[in-house]
């Protein structure tokens, strides 16, 4: 969405990134960044159900990739570490260093209900808004086609792999 804007004016102290959109990454190893946040109002079993579904879906990607997880500063990463132990692929945790640097290394950025997703958009990254927990589009990204949406089990199981596997899809988000 932000790739189409010529000027962005704002004064949020949290979103000071300015960047020209970069080209879609080459054929190197795909890097998927997952920006997690606390889900205090959602039942923990439901959160784990969808995170397991996400990890299962990502394991079906037919190329080598690295899943990079960055949890919210006040979030316990235990559940993500448990999922990483059984994941058939490379997983790393990146909570040290500036958020913008972690985002710059990623090819695709997943985000939950966190404004850190806007940082990824401002840096020209294709983004996936992941909120199957409530199915709500809190940031109204659908209206602006700012992110690919995962708002339910069908989106996760049927649409996500198609989105990730074809870089042409990334250009829209």
PDB file of C-alpha atoms in Angstrom, residues 8 17 23 29 42 58 96 103-104 151 153 157:
ATOM      1  CA  UNK A   8       3.884  10.143   3.804  1.00  0.00           C
ATOM      2  CA  UNK A  17      11.147   4.724   8.955  1.00  0.00           C
ATOM      3  CA  UNK A  23      12.759  -4.805  -5.358  1.00  0.00           C
ATOM      4  CA  UNK A  29      16.779 -18.429   0.696  1.00  0.00           C
ATOM      5  CA  UNK A  42      -8.105 -14.500  23.194  1.00  0.00           C
ATOM      6  CA  UNK A  58       4.469 -23.098   6.346  1.00  0.00           C
ATOM      7  CA  UNK A  96      17.787  -8.168  19.939  1.00  0.00           C
ATOM      8  CA  UNK A 103      12.444  -6.320   8.962  1.00  0.00           C
ATOM      9  CA  UNK A 104      15.010  -5.324   6.320  1.00  0.00           C
ATOM     10  CA  UNK A 151      -8.592 -13.996   9.056  1.00  0.00           C
ATOM     11  CA  UNK A 153      -8.892 -21.228   8.839  1.00  0.00           C
ATOM     12  CA  UNK A 157      -5.144 -23.536   4.656  1.00  0.00           C
TER      13      UNK A 157
END
